[in-house]
mmCIF file of C-alpha atoms in Angstrom:
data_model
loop_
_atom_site.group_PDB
_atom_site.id
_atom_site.type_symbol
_atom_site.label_atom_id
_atom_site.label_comp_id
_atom_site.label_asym_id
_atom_site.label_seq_id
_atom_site.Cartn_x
_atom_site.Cartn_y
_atom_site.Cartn_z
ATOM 1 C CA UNK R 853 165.021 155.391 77.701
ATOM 2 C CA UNK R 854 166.627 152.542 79.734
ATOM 3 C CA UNK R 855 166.039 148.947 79.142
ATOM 4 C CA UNK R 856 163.583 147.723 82.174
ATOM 5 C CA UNK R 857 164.685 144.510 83.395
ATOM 6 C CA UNK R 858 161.869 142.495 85.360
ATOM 7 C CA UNK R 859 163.440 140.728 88.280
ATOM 8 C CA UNK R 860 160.955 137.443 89.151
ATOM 9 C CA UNK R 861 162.594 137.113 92.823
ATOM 10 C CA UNK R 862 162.299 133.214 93.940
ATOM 11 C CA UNK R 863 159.512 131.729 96.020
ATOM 12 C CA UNK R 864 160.224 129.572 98.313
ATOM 13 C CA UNK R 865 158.144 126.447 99.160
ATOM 14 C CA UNK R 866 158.584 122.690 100.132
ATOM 15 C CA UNK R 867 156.831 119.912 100.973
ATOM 16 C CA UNK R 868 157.293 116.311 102.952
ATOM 17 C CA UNK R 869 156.594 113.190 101.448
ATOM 18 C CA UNK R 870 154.705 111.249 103.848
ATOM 19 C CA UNK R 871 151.705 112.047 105.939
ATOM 20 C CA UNK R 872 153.242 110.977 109.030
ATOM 21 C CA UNK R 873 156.446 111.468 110.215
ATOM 22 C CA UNK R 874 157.921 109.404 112.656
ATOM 23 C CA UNK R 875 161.325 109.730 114.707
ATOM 24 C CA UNK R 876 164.608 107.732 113.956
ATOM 25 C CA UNK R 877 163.377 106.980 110.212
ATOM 26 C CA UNK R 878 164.434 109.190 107.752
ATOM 27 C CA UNK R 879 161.964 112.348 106.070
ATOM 28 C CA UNK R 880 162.603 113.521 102.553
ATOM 29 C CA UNK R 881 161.558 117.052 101.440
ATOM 30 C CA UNK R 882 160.503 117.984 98.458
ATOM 31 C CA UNK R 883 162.060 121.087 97.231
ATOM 32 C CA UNK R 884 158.689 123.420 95.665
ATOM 33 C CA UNK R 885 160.611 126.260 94.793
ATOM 34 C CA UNK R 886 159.901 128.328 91.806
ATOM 35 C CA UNK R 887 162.904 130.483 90.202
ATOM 36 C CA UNK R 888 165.614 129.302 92.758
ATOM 37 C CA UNK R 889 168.923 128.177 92.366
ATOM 38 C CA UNK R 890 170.730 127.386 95.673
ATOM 39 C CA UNK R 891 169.041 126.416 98.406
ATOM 40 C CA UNK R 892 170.016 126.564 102.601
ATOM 41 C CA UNK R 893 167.936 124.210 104.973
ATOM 42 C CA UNK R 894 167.307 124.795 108.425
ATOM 43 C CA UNK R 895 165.871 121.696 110.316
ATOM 44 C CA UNK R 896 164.764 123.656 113.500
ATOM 45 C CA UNK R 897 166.857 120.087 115.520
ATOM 46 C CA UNK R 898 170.764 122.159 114.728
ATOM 47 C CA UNK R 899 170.924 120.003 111.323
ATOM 48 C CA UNK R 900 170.935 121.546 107.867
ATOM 49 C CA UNK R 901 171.845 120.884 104.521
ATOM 50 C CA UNK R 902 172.077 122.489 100.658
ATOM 51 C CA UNK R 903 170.581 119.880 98.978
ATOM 52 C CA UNK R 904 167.739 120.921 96.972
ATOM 53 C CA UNK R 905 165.649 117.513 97.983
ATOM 54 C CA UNK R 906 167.278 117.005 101.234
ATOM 55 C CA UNK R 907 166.100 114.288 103.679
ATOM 56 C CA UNK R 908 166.678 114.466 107.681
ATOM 57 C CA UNK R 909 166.109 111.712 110.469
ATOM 58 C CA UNK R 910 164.653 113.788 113.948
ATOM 59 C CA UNK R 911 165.402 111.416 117.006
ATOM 60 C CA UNK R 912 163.562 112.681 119.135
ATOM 61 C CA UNK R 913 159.508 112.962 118.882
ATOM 62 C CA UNK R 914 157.817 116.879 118.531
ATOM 63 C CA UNK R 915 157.471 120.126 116.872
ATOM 64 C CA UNK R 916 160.041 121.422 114.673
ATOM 65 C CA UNK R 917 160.452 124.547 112.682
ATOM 66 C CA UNK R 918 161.925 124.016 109.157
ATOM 67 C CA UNK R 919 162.974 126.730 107.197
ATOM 68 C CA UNK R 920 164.433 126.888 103.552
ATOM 69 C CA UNK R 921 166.238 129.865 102.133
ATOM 70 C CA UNK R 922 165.900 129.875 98.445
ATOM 71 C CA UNK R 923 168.388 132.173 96.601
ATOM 72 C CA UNK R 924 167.898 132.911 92.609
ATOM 73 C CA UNK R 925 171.643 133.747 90.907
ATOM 74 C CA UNK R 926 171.453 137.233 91.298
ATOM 75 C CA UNK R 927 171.415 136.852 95.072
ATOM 76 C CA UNK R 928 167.677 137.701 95.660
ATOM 77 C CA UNK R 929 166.470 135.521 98.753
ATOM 78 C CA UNK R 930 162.779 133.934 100.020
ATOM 79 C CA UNK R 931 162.497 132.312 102.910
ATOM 80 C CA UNK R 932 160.288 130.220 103.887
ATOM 81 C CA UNK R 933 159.428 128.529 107.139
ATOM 82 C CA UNK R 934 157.133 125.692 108.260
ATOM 83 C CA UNK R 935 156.579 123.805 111.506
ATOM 84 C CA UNK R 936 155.911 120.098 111.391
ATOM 85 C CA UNK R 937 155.728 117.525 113.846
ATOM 86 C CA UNK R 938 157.452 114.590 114.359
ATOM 87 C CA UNK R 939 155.242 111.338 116.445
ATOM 88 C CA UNK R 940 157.300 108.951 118.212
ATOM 89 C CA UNK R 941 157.218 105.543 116.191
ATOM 90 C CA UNK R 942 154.338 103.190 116.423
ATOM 91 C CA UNK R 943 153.185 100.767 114.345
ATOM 92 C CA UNK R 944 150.286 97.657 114.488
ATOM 93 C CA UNK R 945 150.706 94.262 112.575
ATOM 94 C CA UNK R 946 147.649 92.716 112.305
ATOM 95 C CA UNK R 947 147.351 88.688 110.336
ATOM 96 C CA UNK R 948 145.361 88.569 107.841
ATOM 97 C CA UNK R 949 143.916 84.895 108.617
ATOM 98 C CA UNK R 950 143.540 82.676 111.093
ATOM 99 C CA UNK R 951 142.765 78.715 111.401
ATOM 100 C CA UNK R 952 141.158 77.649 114.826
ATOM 101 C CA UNK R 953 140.755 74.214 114.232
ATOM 102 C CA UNK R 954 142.754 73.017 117.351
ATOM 103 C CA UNK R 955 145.382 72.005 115.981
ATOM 104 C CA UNK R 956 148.930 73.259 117.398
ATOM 105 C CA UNK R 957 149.540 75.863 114.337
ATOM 106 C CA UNK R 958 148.001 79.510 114.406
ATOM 107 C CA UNK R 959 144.706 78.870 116.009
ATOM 108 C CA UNK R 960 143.844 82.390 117.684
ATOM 109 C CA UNK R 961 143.744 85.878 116.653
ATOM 110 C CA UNK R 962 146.755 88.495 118.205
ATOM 111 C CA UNK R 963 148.641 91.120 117.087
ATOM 112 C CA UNK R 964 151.675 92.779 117.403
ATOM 113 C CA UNK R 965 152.397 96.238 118.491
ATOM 114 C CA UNK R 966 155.520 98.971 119.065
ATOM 115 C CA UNK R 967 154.973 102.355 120.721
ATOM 116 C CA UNK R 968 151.394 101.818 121.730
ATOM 117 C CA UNK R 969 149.873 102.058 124.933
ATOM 118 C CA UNK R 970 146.157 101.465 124.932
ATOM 119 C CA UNK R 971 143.622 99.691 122.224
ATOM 120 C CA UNK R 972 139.844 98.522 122.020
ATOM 121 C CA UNK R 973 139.719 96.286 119.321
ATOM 122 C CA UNK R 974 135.837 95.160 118.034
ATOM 123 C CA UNK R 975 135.828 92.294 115.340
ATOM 124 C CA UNK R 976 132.316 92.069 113.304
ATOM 125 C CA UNK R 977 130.426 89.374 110.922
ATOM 126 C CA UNK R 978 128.992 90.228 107.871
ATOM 127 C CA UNK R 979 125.715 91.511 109.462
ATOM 128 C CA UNK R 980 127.601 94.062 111.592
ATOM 129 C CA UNK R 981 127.253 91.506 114.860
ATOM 130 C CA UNK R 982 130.254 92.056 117.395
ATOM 131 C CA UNK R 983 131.602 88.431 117.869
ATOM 132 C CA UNK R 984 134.427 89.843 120.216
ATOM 133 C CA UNK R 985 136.281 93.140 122.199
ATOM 134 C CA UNK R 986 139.000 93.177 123.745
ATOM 135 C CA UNK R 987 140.993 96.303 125.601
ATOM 136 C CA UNK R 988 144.048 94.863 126.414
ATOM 137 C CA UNK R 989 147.423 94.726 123.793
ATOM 138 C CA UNK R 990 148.017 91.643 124.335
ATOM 139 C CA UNK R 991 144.225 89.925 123.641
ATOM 140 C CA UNK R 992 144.035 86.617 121.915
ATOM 141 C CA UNK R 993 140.629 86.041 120.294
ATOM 142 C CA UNK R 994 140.348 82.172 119.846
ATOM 143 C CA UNK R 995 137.771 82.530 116.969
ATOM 144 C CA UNK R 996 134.491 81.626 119.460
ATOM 145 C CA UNK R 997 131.357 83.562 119.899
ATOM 146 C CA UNK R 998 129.159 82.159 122.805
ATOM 147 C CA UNK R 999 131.550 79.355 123.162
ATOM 148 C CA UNK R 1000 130.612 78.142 119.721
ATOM 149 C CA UNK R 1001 133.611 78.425 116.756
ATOM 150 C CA UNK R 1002 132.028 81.360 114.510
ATOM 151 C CA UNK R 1003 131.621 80.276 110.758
ATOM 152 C CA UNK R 1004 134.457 80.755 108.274
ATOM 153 C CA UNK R 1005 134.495 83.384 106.269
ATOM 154 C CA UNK R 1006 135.927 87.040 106.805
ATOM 155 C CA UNK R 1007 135.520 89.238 109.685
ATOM 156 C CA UNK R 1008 135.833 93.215 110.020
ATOM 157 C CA UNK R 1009 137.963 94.997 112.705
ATOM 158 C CA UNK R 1010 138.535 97.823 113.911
ATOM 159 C CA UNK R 1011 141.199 98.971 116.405
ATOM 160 C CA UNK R 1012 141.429 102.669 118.139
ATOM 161 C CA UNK R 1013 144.684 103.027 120.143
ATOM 162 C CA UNK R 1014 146.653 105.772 121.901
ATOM 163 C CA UNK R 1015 150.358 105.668 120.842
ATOM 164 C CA UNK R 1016 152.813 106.119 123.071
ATOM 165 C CA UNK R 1017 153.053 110.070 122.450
ATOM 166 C CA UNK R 1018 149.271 110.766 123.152
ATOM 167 C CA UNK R 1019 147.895 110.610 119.716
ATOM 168 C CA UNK R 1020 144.422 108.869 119.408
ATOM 169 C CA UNK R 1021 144.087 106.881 116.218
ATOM 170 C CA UNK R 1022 141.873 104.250 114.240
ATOM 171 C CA UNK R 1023 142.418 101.456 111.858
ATOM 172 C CA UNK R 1024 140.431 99.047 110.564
ATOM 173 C CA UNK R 1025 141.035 95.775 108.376
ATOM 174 C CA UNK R 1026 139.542 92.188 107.728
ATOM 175 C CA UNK R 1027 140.463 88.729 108.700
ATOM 176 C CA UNK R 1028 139.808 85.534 107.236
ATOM 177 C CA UNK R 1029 138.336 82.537 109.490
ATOM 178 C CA UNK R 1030 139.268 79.441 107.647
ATOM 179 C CA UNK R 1031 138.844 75.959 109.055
#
């Protein structure tokens, strides 16, 4: 009797390292490919690559199917193919303190935005009273509630915004009030 020879074909499989993928900054796959030796990368935007942890930058925003052919050395093949999407960039910087004391330095609350077109921001005490809202990007909250300067200490917020690709999202953060 002949010597049986198991073949264990490869299985292809990959991942992405971040939970959200933007466009123009670079992704980096992670190669999850058990018994493979040479790999072929298919994008799904007409770029490619044989790296076995490649990385790719999309430019533009949307879907994108990405497949990876995994080959073991005896020529056996798995493909495998994935769609992910890719949001247009957006990002919120919100400070972490604020001073309004009147004096010329950094006496309100604002923030700064990039690829976001609409926001309701709600900023709380520590008994869960809102102190101010705003729905515009450009609000500035001058640390007053009733026209009275609200007591130091630190504040919750909480921000939901559409970005500029239609995706609704939430953070939510503290500030400091110091006087």
């Amino acid at each position: 009797g002949g010597v049986e020879v198991a073949i264990v074909k490869p299985t292809a499989n990959f991942t992405i390292s971040s939970e959200t993928v933007f466009n123009n900054l670079p992704i980096q796959f992670q190669n999850l490919t058990v018994n493979g030796n040479t790999y072929v990368w298919d994008f799904g935007d007409n770029n490619g690559s044989t790296d076995v942890h490649p990385s790719n930058i999309y430019t533009e925003p949307g879907f994108y199917d990405v497949t990876l052919i995994a080959y073991d050395e005896k020529g056996c093949t798995d493909t495998i193919m994935r769609p992910i999407e890719i949001e247009e960039e957006w990002y919120i910087y919100v400070p972490n303190a604020f001073t309004p004391d009147g004096d010329r330095f950094n006496n309100d609350f604002r923030i700064s935005t990039v690829g976001i077109q609409t926001l309701n921001i709600a900023i709380y005490n520590r008994w869960g009273e809102t102190v101010f809202t705003a729905s515009e990007l450009d609000f500035i909250w001058d640390g007053t509630y009733t026209g009275l300067y609200v007591p130091d200490g630190v504040y919750t917020y909480k921000i939901e915004f559409l970005t500029n690709s239609e995706r609704r999202k939430t953070i939510a953060g503290h500030v400091n009030v110091l006087k």
